[in-house]
mmCIF file of C-alpha atoms and ligand atoms in Angstrom:
data_model
loop_
_atom_site.group_PDB
_atom_site.id
_atom_site.type_symbol
_atom_site.label_atom_id
_atom_site.label_comp_id
_atom_site.label_asym_id
_atom_site.label_seq_id
_atom_site.Cartn_x
_atom_site.Cartn_y
_atom_site.Cartn_z
ATOM 1 C CA UNK A 1295 126.650 94.268 126.150
ATOM 2 C CA UNK A 1296 125.918 96.577 129.124
ATOM 3 C CA UNK A 1297 123.421 95.323 131.528
ATOM 4 C CA UNK A 1298 120.768 98.135 132.390
ATOM 5 C CA UNK A 1299 120.486 100.672 134.970
ATOM 6 C CA UNK A 1300 124.079 101.028 135.217
ATOM 7 C CA UNK A 1301 124.561 100.412 139.039
ATOM 8 C CA UNK A 1302 126.434 103.694 140.938
ATOM 9 C CA UNK A 1303 130.012 103.030 140.012
ATOM 10 C CA UNK A 1304 129.980 102.586 136.439
ATOM 11 C CA UNK A 1305 131.515 105.468 134.250
ATOM 12 C CA UNK A 1306 130.089 107.176 131.826
ATOM 13 C CA UNK A 1307 132.119 108.492 128.429
ATOM 14 C CA UNK A 1308 131.517 112.123 127.330
ATOM 15 C CA UNK A 1309 132.323 113.356 124.016
ATOM 16 C CA UNK A 1310 133.598 117.292 124.483
ATOM 17 C CA UNK A 1311 134.613 118.869 127.755
ATOM 18 C CA UNK A 1312 132.706 122.412 127.288
ATOM 19 C CA UNK A 1313 130.512 123.862 129.447
ATOM 20 C CA UNK A 1314 127.264 120.740 128.564
ATOM 21 C CA UNK A 1315 130.219 117.739 129.272
ATOM 22 C CA UNK A 1316 131.175 119.686 133.041
ATOM 23 C CA UNK A 1317 127.225 120.067 133.636
ATOM 24 C CA UNK A 1318 126.555 116.512 133.026
ATOM 25 C CA UNK A 1319 129.895 115.396 135.038
ATOM 26 C CA UNK A 1320 128.590 117.055 137.991
ATOM 27 C CA UNK A 1321 125.314 115.264 137.897
ATOM 28 C CA UNK A 1322 126.636 112.199 137.122
ATOM 29 C CA UNK A 1323 128.771 112.524 139.996
ATOM 30 C CA UNK A 1324 126.196 113.476 142.415
ATOM 31 C CA UNK A 1325 124.208 109.698 141.178
ATOM 32 C CA UNK A 1326 127.939 107.822 141.805
ATOM 33 C CA UNK A 1327 129.046 108.161 138.819
ATOM 34 C CA UNK A 1328 132.609 108.958 137.049
ATOM 35 C CA UNK A 1329 132.965 110.307 133.703
ATOM 36 C CA UNK A 1330 135.345 109.686 131.172
ATOM 37 C CA UNK A 1331 135.679 113.041 129.291
ATOM 38 C CA UNK A 1332 137.107 112.854 125.508
ATOM 39 C CA UNK A 1333 138.230 116.036 124.218
ATOM 40 C CA UNK A 1334 141.306 117.536 122.326
ATOM 41 C CA UNK A 1335 141.765 120.569 125.117
ATOM 42 C CA UNK A 1336 143.825 120.606 127.898
ATOM 43 C CA UNK A 1337 142.596 121.682 130.771
ATOM 44 C CA UNK A 1338 138.756 121.493 129.713
ATOM 45 C CA UNK A 1339 135.847 122.577 131.866
ATOM 46 C CA UNK A 1340 134.528 119.236 131.934
ATOM 47 C CA UNK A 1341 137.964 117.392 132.760
ATOM 48 C CA UNK A 1342 138.297 119.833 135.761
ATOM 49 C CA UNK A 1343 135.116 117.935 137.649
ATOM 50 C CA UNK A 1344 135.498 114.850 136.124
ATOM 51 C CA UNK A 1345 137.276 111.529 137.221
ATOM 52 C CA UNK A 1346 139.139 111.439 134.246
ATOM 53 C CA UNK A 1347 139.556 112.693 130.573
ATOM 54 C CA UNK A 1348 141.580 111.791 127.588
ATOM 55 C CA UNK A 1349 142.960 114.487 125.493
ATOM 56 C CA UNK A 1350 143.164 113.860 121.959
ATOM 57 C CA UNK A 1351 141.665 114.307 118.957
ATOM 58 C CA UNK A 1352 137.631 113.005 118.772
ATOM 59 C CA UNK A 1353 139.233 110.364 115.459
ATOM 60 C CA UNK A 1354 142.241 109.691 117.698
ATOM 61 C CA UNK A 1355 141.280 105.600 117.357
ATOM 62 C CA UNK A 1356 143.692 105.071 119.988
ATOM 63 C CA UNK A 1357 141.836 107.577 122.340
ATOM 64 C CA UNK A 1358 138.137 105.934 121.632
ATOM 65 C CA UNK A 1359 139.447 102.422 122.011
ATOM 66 C CA UNK A 1360 140.380 102.889 125.433
ATOM 67 C CA UNK A 1361 137.132 105.802 126.250
ATOM 68 C CA UNK A 1362 135.191 102.644 125.184
ATOM 69 C CA UNK A 1363 137.181 100.403 127.359
ATOM 70 C CA UNK A 1364 136.351 102.711 129.926
ATOM 71 C CA UNK A 1365 132.222 103.243 129.418
ATOM 72 C CA UNK A 1366 129.304 101.289 130.276
ATOM 73 C CA UNK A 1367 127.835 104.228 127.687
ATOM 74 C CA UNK A 1368 129.178 106.627 126.120
ATOM 75 C CA UNK A 1369 127.657 110.048 124.851
ATOM 76 C CA UNK A 1370 127.998 113.526 123.516
ATOM 77 C CA UNK A 1371 127.831 117.143 124.350
ATOM 78 C CA UNK A 1372 127.797 118.465 120.938
ATOM 79 C CA UNK A 1373 125.962 117.328 118.105
ATOM 80 C CA UNK A 1374 128.494 117.583 115.304
ATOM 81 C CA UNK A 1375 130.920 114.642 116.358
ATOM 82 C CA UNK A 1376 132.185 113.323 113.201
ATOM 83 C CA UNK A 1377 130.181 110.445 111.233
ATOM 84 C CA UNK A 1378 133.650 108.070 111.450
ATOM 85 C CA UNK A 1379 133.626 108.747 115.232
ATOM 86 C CA UNK A 1380 130.599 106.647 115.548
ATOM 87 C CA UNK A 1381 130.931 104.221 113.096
ATOM 88 C CA UNK A 1382 134.644 103.441 114.924
ATOM 89 C CA UNK A 1383 132.337 103.317 118.448
ATOM 90 C CA UNK A 1384 129.839 101.170 116.805
ATOM 91 C CA UNK A 1385 132.806 98.668 115.493
ATOM 92 C CA UNK A 1386 134.356 99.295 118.680
ATOM 93 C CA UNK A 1387 131.102 97.727 120.677
ATOM 94 C CA UNK A 1388 130.420 100.205 122.331
ATOM 95 C CA UNK A 1389 126.822 101.567 123.700
ATOM 96 C CA UNK A 1390 126.663 105.397 122.956
ATOM 97 C CA UNK A 1391 123.516 107.192 123.633
ATOM 98 C CA UNK A 1392 121.312 109.205 122.269
ATOM 99 C CA UNK A 1393 121.088 106.589 118.439
ATOM 100 C CA UNK A 1394 123.600 108.127 116.579
ATOM 101 C CA UNK A 1395 120.538 108.681 114.328
ATOM 102 C CA UNK A 1396 119.392 111.648 116.087
ATOM 103 C CA UNK A 1397 123.088 112.470 115.370
ATOM 104 C CA UNK A 1398 122.990 112.070 112.005
ATOM 105 C CA UNK A 1399 119.448 114.023 111.494
ATOM 106 C CA UNK A 1400 120.310 116.907 112.841
ATOM 107 C CA UNK A 1401 123.536 117.925 111.420
ATOM 108 C CA UNK A 1402 122.425 118.825 108.263
ATOM 109 C CA UNK A 1403 119.567 121.261 108.066
ATOM 110 C CA UNK A 1404 117.752 119.506 104.838
ATOM 111 C CA UNK A 1405 117.953 115.893 106.566
ATOM 112 C CA UNK A 1406 116.754 116.813 109.620
ATOM 113 C CA UNK A 1407 113.758 118.949 108.311
ATOM 114 C CA UNK A 1408 112.885 116.294 106.108
ATOM 115 C CA UNK A 1409 112.650 114.128 108.639
ATOM 116 C CA UNK A 1410 110.571 116.405 110.944
ATOM 117 C CA UNK A 1411 107.721 117.064 108.078
ATOM 118 C CA UNK A 1412 108.028 113.163 107.478
ATOM 119 C CA UNK A 1413 107.509 112.617 110.868
ATOM 120 C CA UNK A 1414 104.443 114.940 110.345
ATOM 121 C CA UNK A 1415 105.499 118.037 112.610
ATOM 122 C CA UNK A 1416 105.664 121.053 110.987
ATOM 123 C CA UNK A 1417 108.428 123.310 109.771
ATOM 124 C CA UNK A 1418 109.114 126.338 107.697
ATOM 125 C CA UNK A 1419 108.994 125.508 104.101
ATOM 126 C CA UNK A 1420 112.444 124.641 102.912
ATOM 127 C CA UNK A 1421 114.482 123.831 99.584
ATOM 128 C CA UNK A 1422 117.746 122.543 98.893
ATOM 129 C CA UNK A 1423 120.117 124.892 97.235
ATOM 130 C CA UNK A 1424 123.539 123.055 95.802
ATOM 131 C CA UNK A 1425 123.957 126.344 92.578
ATOM 132 C CA UNK A 1426 122.611 129.406 92.633
ATOM 133 C CA UNK A 1427 120.597 128.214 90.090
ATOM 134 C CA UNK A 1428 118.356 126.020 93.147
ATOM 135 C CA UNK A 1429 117.720 129.421 94.948
ATOM 136 C CA UNK A 1430 116.490 131.226 92.309
ATOM 137 C CA UNK A 1431 113.940 128.056 91.355
ATOM 138 C CA UNK A 1432 113.145 128.582 95.078
ATOM 139 C CA UNK A 1433 112.734 132.500 94.599
ATOM 140 C CA UNK A 1434 110.320 131.285 92.255
ATOM 141 C CA UNK A 1435 108.587 129.045 94.501
ATOM 142 C CA UNK A 1436 107.963 130.460 97.780
ATOM 143 C CA UNK A 1437 108.811 134.466 96.703
ATOM 144 C CA UNK A 1438 110.994 136.554 98.829
ATOM 145 C CA UNK A 1439 112.764 136.947 101.617
ATOM 146 C CA UNK A 1440 114.174 133.552 101.928
ATOM 147 C CA UNK A 1441 117.096 132.988 104.847
ATOM 148 C CA UNK A 1442 119.796 130.713 103.065
ATOM 149 C CA UNK A 1443 121.625 128.463 105.604
ATOM 150 C CA UNK A 1444 124.914 126.109 105.051
ATOM 151 C CA UNK A 1445 123.269 122.031 105.884
ATOM 152 C CA UNK A 1446 125.984 121.214 107.919
ATOM 153 C CA UNK A 1447 128.074 123.230 111.082
ATOM 154 C CA UNK A 1448 125.669 126.285 111.372
ATOM 155 C CA UNK A 1449 125.608 127.379 115.238
ATOM 156 C CA UNK A 1450 124.615 130.559 116.843
ATOM 157 C CA UNK A 1451 123.266 132.147 114.089
ATOM 158 C CA UNK A 1452 127.014 131.504 111.676
ATOM 159 C CA UNK A 1453 126.485 130.551 108.730
ATOM 160 C CA UNK A 1454 123.381 132.068 107.259
ATOM 161 C CA UNK A 1455 122.110 135.089 105.459
ATOM 162 C CA UNK A 1456 118.790 136.810 104.415
ATOM 163 C CA UNK A 1457 118.671 137.169 100.288
ATOM 164 C CA UNK A 1458 115.550 139.422 99.490
ATOM 165 C CA UNK A 1459 115.592 139.076 95.600
ATOM 166 C CA UNK A 1460 116.222 136.469 92.906
ATOM 167 C CA UNK A 1461 119.081 138.628 91.884
ATOM 168 C CA UNK A 1462 121.130 138.172 94.662
ATOM 169 C CA UNK A 1463 121.130 134.809 94.833
ATOM 170 C CA UNK A 1464 124.741 134.526 93.189
ATOM 171 C CA UNK A 1465 126.049 136.796 96.019
ATOM 172 C CA UNK A 1466 124.131 134.775 98.714
ATOM 173 C CA UNK A 1467 125.286 131.929 97.902
ATOM 174 C CA UNK A 1468 129.348 133.240 97.075
ATOM 175 C CA UNK A 1469 128.982 134.642 100.634
ATOM 176 C CA UNK A 1470 128.511 131.022 102.383
ATOM 177 C CA UNK A 1471 131.503 129.502 100.015
ATOM 178 C CA UNK A 1472 128.812 128.220 98.109
ATOM 179 C CA UNK A 1473 128.513 125.327 100.757
ATOM 180 C CA UNK A 1474 125.338 122.600 100.193
ATOM 181 C CA UNK A 1475 122.984 125.241 101.529
ATOM 182 C CA UNK A 1476 118.905 125.377 102.349
ATOM 183 C CA UNK A 1477 116.809 127.986 101.596
ATOM 184 C CA UNK A 1478 114.140 128.633 104.537
ATOM 185 C CA UNK A 1479 111.167 130.893 104.410
ATOM 186 C CA UNK A 1480 110.878 133.337 106.969
ATOM 187 C CA UNK A 1481 108.777 132.309 110.211
ATOM 188 C CA UNK A 1482 106.572 135.002 111.211
ATOM 189 C CA UNK A 1483 107.133 134.384 114.129
ATOM 190 C CA UNK A 1484 105.910 136.495 117.729
ATOM 191 C CA UNK A 1485 108.792 134.710 119.660
ATOM 192 C CA UNK A 1486 110.903 131.310 120.279
ATOM 193 C CA UNK A 1487 110.023 129.302 122.429
ATOM 194 C CA UNK A 1488 112.039 125.658 123.624
ATOM 195 C CA UNK A 1489 110.954 122.084 125.124
ATOM 196 C CA UNK A 1490 113.881 120.768 126.772
ATOM 197 C CA UNK A 1491 112.125 116.806 126.572
ATOM 198 C CA UNK A 1492 113.812 113.573 127.668
ATOM 199 C CA UNK A 1493 113.036 109.470 126.890
ATOM 200 C CA UNK A 1494 114.356 106.643 129.074
ATOM 201 C CA UNK A 1495 115.246 103.453 127.634
ATOM 202 C CA UNK A 1496 111.520 102.027 128.156
ATOM 203 C CA UNK A 1497 110.343 104.579 126.625
ATOM 204 C CA UNK A 1498 109.060 106.474 128.763
ATOM 205 C CA UNK A 1499 108.698 110.634 128.234
ATOM 206 C CA UNK A 1500 109.430 113.718 130.351
ATOM 207 C CA UNK A 1501 108.696 116.829 129.127
ATOM 208 C CA UNK A 1502 109.956 119.877 130.856
ATOM 209 C CA UNK A 1503 108.083 122.862 131.140
ATOM 210 C CA UNK A 1504 107.508 125.691 127.693
ATOM 211 C CA UNK A 1505 111.029 128.273 128.024
ATOM 212 C CA UNK A 1506 110.903 131.309 126.262
ATOM 213 C CA UNK A 1507 114.239 132.410 124.439
ATOM 214 C CA UNK A 1508 115.586 135.598 123.317
ATOM 215 C CA UNK A 1509 118.521 135.631 120.874
ATOM 216 C CA UNK A 1510 120.827 138.317 120.083
ATOM 217 C CA UNK A 1511 123.213 138.186 117.400
ATOM 218 C CA UNK A 1512 122.270 135.032 116.838
ATOM 219 C CA UNK A 1513 123.356 133.426 120.784
ATOM 220 C CA UNK A 1514 120.787 132.784 122.978
ATOM 221 C CA UNK A 1515 120.806 135.322 125.412
ATOM 222 C CA UNK A 1516 118.152 134.795 128.695
ATOM 223 C CA UNK A 1517 114.897 132.290 128.394
ATOM 224 C CA UNK A 1518 112.551 133.117 130.917
ATOM 225 C CA UNK A 1519 110.635 129.888 131.963
ATOM 226 C CA UNK A 1520 107.517 128.390 132.248
ATOM 227 C CA UNK A 1521 106.454 130.245 129.789
ATOM 228 C CA UNK A 1522 103.136 131.934 129.686
ATOM 229 C CA UNK A 1523 100.602 129.896 126.870
ATOM 230 C CA UNK A 1524 97.372 128.953 125.789
ATOM 231 C CA UNK A 1525 96.663 125.448 126.501
ATOM 232 C CA UNK A 1526 96.456 124.411 123.041
ATOM 233 C CA UNK A 1527 99.844 126.130 122.705
ATOM 234 C CA UNK A 1528 100.974 123.808 125.967
ATOM 235 C CA UNK A 1529 99.354 120.577 124.056
ATOM 236 C CA UNK A 1530 100.806 121.175 120.846
ATOM 237 C CA UNK A 1531 104.449 121.616 122.255
ATOM 238 C CA UNK A 1532 104.210 118.389 124.068
ATOM 239 C CA UNK A 1533 102.566 116.023 120.805
ATOM 240 C CA UNK A 1534 105.444 117.552 119.005
ATOM 241 C CA UNK A 1535 107.934 117.183 121.164
ATOM 242 C CA UNK A 1536 106.766 113.617 122.134
ATOM 243 C CA UNK A 1537 106.309 112.570 118.267
ATOM 244 C CA UNK A 1538 110.168 113.351 117.673
ATOM 245 C CA UNK A 1539 111.840 111.410 120.460
ATOM 246 C CA UNK A 1540 109.617 108.149 119.038
ATOM 247 C CA UNK A 1541 110.210 108.729 115.690
ATOM 248 C CA UNK A 1542 113.872 108.797 116.557
ATOM 249 C CA UNK A 1543 114.123 105.611 119.106
ATOM 250 C CA UNK A 1544 115.462 108.512 121.425
ATOM 251 C CA UNK A 1545 117.237 107.908 125.092
ATOM 252 C CA UNK A 1546 118.319 110.567 126.950
ATOM 253 C CA UNK A 1547 117.902 114.594 126.994
ATOM 254 C CA UNK A 1548 117.226 116.604 123.325
ATOM 255 C CA UNK A 1549 116.377 120.169 123.252
ATOM 256 C CA UNK A 1550 114.105 121.755 120.648
ATOM 257 C CA UNK A 1551 113.616 124.971 119.477
ATOM 258 C CA UNK A 1552 109.743 126.164 117.991
ATOM 259 C CA UNK A 1553 109.424 129.505 116.423
ATOM 260 C CA UNK A 1554 105.788 130.251 118.388
ATOM 261 C CA UNK A 1555 103.874 132.231 115.022
ATOM 262 C CA UNK A 1556 101.302 135.613 114.941
ATOM 263 C CA UNK A 1557 98.656 132.778 113.603
ATOM 264 C CA UNK A 1558 99.186 130.628 116.399
ATOM 265 C CA UNK A 1559 100.983 128.119 115.088
ATOM 266 C CA UNK A 1560 103.530 125.814 116.610
ATOM 267 C CA UNK A 1561 106.759 124.781 113.572
ATOM 268 C CA UNK A 1562 110.029 123.821 114.820
ATOM 269 C CA UNK A 1563 113.311 125.120 113.908
ATOM 270 C CA UNK A 1564 115.900 122.248 114.910
ATOM 271 C CA UNK A 1565 116.375 120.095 117.516
ATOM 272 C CA UNK A 1566 119.697 118.974 119.651
ATOM 273 C CA UNK A 1567 120.448 115.899 120.630
ATOM 274 C CA UNK A 1568 121.481 116.535 123.974
ATOM 275 C CA UNK A 1569 121.231 118.733 126.672
ATOM 276 C CA UNK A 1570 120.806 122.612 125.662
ATOM 277 C CA UNK A 1571 121.712 126.003 126.946
ATOM 278 C CA UNK A 1572 117.860 126.620 126.640
ATOM 279 C CA UNK A 1573 117.409 123.938 129.311
ATOM 280 C CA UNK A 1574 119.321 125.641 132.053
ATOM 281 C CA UNK A 1575 117.150 127.307 133.997
ATOM 282 C CA UNK A 1576 115.979 123.505 135.046
ATOM 283 C CA UNK A 1577 119.185 123.011 136.907
ATOM 284 C CA UNK A 1578 117.554 125.188 139.939
ATOM 285 C CA UNK A 1579 113.634 125.658 138.419
ATOM 286 C CA UNK A 1580 112.727 121.885 138.464
ATOM 287 C CA UNK A 1581 112.628 118.856 140.462
ATOM 288 C CA UNK A 1582 114.758 117.173 138.228
ATOM 289 C CA UNK A 1583 117.179 118.778 135.836
ATOM 290 C CA UNK A 1584 118.437 118.231 132.604
ATOM 291 C CA UNK A 1585 121.925 117.077 133.043
ATOM 292 C CA UNK A 1586 120.737 114.932 136.275
ATOM 293 C CA UNK A 1587 117.718 114.028 133.656
ATOM 294 C CA UNK A 1588 120.275 113.731 130.778
ATOM 295 C CA UNK A 1589 122.256 110.591 132.862
ATOM 296 C CA UNK A 1590 119.342 108.761 133.970
ATOM 297 C CA UNK A 1591 118.469 108.431 131.050
ATOM 298 C CA UNK A 1592 121.720 106.875 128.839
ATOM 299 C CA UNK A 1593 122.128 104.718 132.066
ATOM 300 C CA UNK A 1594 119.210 103.631 132.139
ATOM 301 C CA UNK A 1595 117.495 104.856 135.222
ATOM 302 C CA UNK A 1596 113.563 105.842 135.728
ATOM 303 C CA UNK A 1597 113.380 109.361 134.922
ATOM 304 C CA UNK A 1598 112.741 112.164 136.973
ATOM 305 C CA UNK A 1599 110.107 114.771 138.120
ATOM 306 C CA UNK A 1600 110.190 118.012 135.535
ATOM 307 C CA UNK A 1601 107.847 120.165 137.506
ATOM 308 C CA UNK A 1602 108.686 123.312 137.788
ATOM 309 C CA UNK A 1603 108.915 124.898 141.478
ATOM 310 C CA UNK A 1604 110.138 127.773 140.328
ATOM 311 C CA UNK A 1605 110.318 130.545 137.861
ATOM 312 C CA UNK A 1606 113.863 131.190 136.123
ATOM 313 C CA UNK A 1607 115.129 133.899 134.071
ATOM 314 C CA UNK A 1608 118.357 132.159 133.088
ATOM 315 C CA UNK A 1609 121.283 134.848 131.587
ATOM 316 C CA UNK A 1610 123.940 134.050 129.715
ATOM 317 C CA UNK A 1611 127.320 135.733 131.171
ATOM 318 C CA UNK A 1612 129.001 136.474 127.892
ATOM 319 C CA UNK A 1613 132.448 137.727 127.914
ATOM 320 C CA UNK A 1614 133.645 139.794 130.318
ATOM 321 C CA UNK A 1615 130.517 139.783 132.213
ATOM 322 C CA UNK A 1616 131.759 136.614 134.028
ATOM 323 C CA UNK A 1617 133.507 139.038 136.369
ATOM 324 C CA UNK A 1618 130.596 140.706 137.742
ATOM 325 C CA UNK A 1619 130.870 137.695 139.819
ATOM 326 C CA UNK A 1620 131.426 139.695 142.838
ATOM 327 C CA UNK A 1621 128.066 141.620 142.494
ATOM 328 C CA UNK A 1622 126.001 138.755 141.339
ATOM 329 C CA UNK A 1623 126.961 136.718 144.895
ATOM 330 C CA UNK A 1624 125.371 139.904 146.824
ATOM 331 C CA UNK A 1625 121.696 139.076 144.950
ATOM 332 C CA UNK A 1626 119.981 136.194 147.186
ATOM 333 C CA UNK A 1627 117.586 135.142 144.266
ATOM 334 C CA UNK A 1628 120.975 134.200 141.921
ATOM 335 C CA UNK A 1629 121.879 131.123 141.098
ATOM 336 C CA UNK A 1630 125.209 131.163 139.780
ATOM 337 C CA UNK A 1631 126.781 128.508 137.257
ATOM 338 C CA UNK A 1632 130.391 129.520 136.053
ATOM 339 C CA UNK A 1633 132.407 127.321 133.844
ATOM 340 C CA UNK A 1634 135.810 127.826 134.223
ATOM 341 C CA UNK A 1635 136.994 128.900 131.073
ATOM 342 C CA UNK A 1636 140.377 130.352 130.967
ATOM 343 C CA UNK A 1637 139.685 133.502 128.672
ATOM 344 C CA UNK A 1638 136.569 135.562 128.920
ATOM 345 C CA UNK A 1639 136.174 136.347 125.058
ATOM 346 C CA UNK A 1640 133.942 138.526 123.855
ATOM 347 C CA UNK A 1641 130.829 136.305 123.437
ATOM 348 C CA UNK A 1642 132.062 133.660 124.971
ATOM 349 C CA UNK A 1643 129.490 131.655 126.871
ATOM 350 C CA UNK A 1644 131.886 132.101 129.949
ATOM 351 C CA UNK A 1645 128.831 130.856 132.763
ATOM 352 C CA UNK A 1646 125.123 131.635 133.820
ATOM 353 C CA UNK A 1647 123.201 133.404 136.170
ATOM 354 C CA UNK A 1648 119.457 131.926 137.065
ATOM 355 C CA UNK A 1649 117.239 134.454 138.854
ATOM 356 C CA UNK A 1650 114.739 132.704 140.550
ATOM 357 C CA UNK A 1651 110.832 134.076 141.461
ATOM 358 C CA UNK A 1652 107.953 132.574 142.546
ATOM 359 C CA UNK A 1653 105.897 130.810 140.628
ATOM 360 C CA UNK A 1654 102.147 132.057 139.793
ATOM 361 C CA UNK A 1655 99.429 129.953 138.625
ATOM 362 C CA UNK A 1656 101.708 126.423 138.404
ATOM 363 C CA UNK A 1657 103.605 128.473 135.348
ATOM 364 C CA UNK A 1658 105.664 131.379 135.161
HETATM 365 P P1 LIG B 2459 119.394 128.320 113.545
HETATM 366 O O1 LIG B 2459 120.557 129.014 113.353
HETATM 367 O O2 LIG B 2459 118.830 128.223 112.568
HETATM 368 O O3 LIG B 2459 119.145 128.202 114.821
HETATM 369 O O4 LIG B 2459 119.058 130.084 113.760
HETATM 370 C C1 LIG B 2459 118.812 131.049 114.323
HETATM 371 C C2 LIG B 2459 118.021 131.783 114.527
HETATM 372 O O5 LIG B 2459 117.541 132.886 113.213
HETATM 373 C C3 LIG B 2459 116.624 130.906 115.375
HETATM 374 O O6 LIG B 2459 116.744 131.590 116.827
HETATM 375 C C4 LIG B 2459 115.454 132.253 114.500
HETATM 376 O O7 LIG B 2459 115.995 133.902 115.602
HETATM 377 C C5 LIG B 2459 116.169 132.579 113.550
HETATM 378 N N1 LIG B 2459 115.473 132.294 112.174
HETATM 379 C C6 LIG B 2459 116.405 130.722 111.527
HETATM 380 N N2 LIG B 2459 115.414 130.151 110.916
HETATM 381 C C7 LIG B 2459 114.557 131.223 110.689
HETATM 382 C C8 LIG B 2459 113.174 131.464 109.609
HETATM 383 N N3 LIG B 2459 112.955 130.915 108.981
HETATM 384 N N4 LIG B 2459 112.808 132.482 110.124
HETATM 385 C C9 LIG B 2459 112.817 133.826 110.596
HETATM 386 N N5 LIG B 2459 113.863 133.197 111.742
HETATM 387 C C10 LIG B 2459 115.065 132.192 111.366
#
């Protein structure tokens, strides 16, 4: 049994070697922890800043045993951790946070929306689609158009397709490989917003200021935070985030993506049981950033203050954009985060910049 809070000098295991693992490892190091990364990638962004790396497939039982042996707590930087891996870690008696229930729910869009609704949290209308007939039935129920998404594995706008008419059902279902799907009604949103939310081992909750997010081609392009909004909007967002964290018995940081509707309602699109791209602004805009907050939470430390001290425009550096680092480095209000990825493929997240400006009226 692990005793919490973990003292400095303890080791935190991280499944995944990407930029989120890298920034988690950097935050952990600042608090005196070592990290051991499990990743199939040689020379990963996270491994280059962490104390130890195990290069192996995620389901490599020997590597999982070694990870469990070395780590006092194990966390992850991506939500598609296979269920078999989670089962193996619990068989080994490893302490895993966030809870595996949050992983299971977030891996399946149908489970996720059903869970949210059962917790009293609003989402768009949705229906399970396992066949062309199911999709036609969804058109009967909701009318057009519908957004068809694969239940599992979709990210950055992949695995989803708008279907304008019921007679396009067969073609749409084919286009997504006839995999188990969910059909969603369109969210009439004026903007997309996000909340980074944290819950500690003692049930304490800390929420970051609301963030406005802008996507291009399904990929997060930039965020602006703290976002403008009415007191009711802030209160609604906080209530949704706190309800979700408690319903999941959550420990760690969670990224919650919402639609701010034209009619004033706030609906959850999805959540990720991990640190999140919409929270990168907190690195330079908030007292304690999301990465340190996650480490604090999983290590059983008290959560840190989340208040913003600057307004931040965060922009992802995609592909070749990271090559402009020399120009960016000349901008005094720009903070640069580069992930150390070797190959700048088009659309690949290579880094991000946080552009700072003074807070207005305590909010952005
Ligand atoms: P997702 O993969 O579910 O995060 O969706 C990616 C993006 O597609 C979202 O950020 C929205 O811009 C858009 N989107 C997803 N679901 C809906 C919906 N039901 N109605 C309108 N737009 C959506």
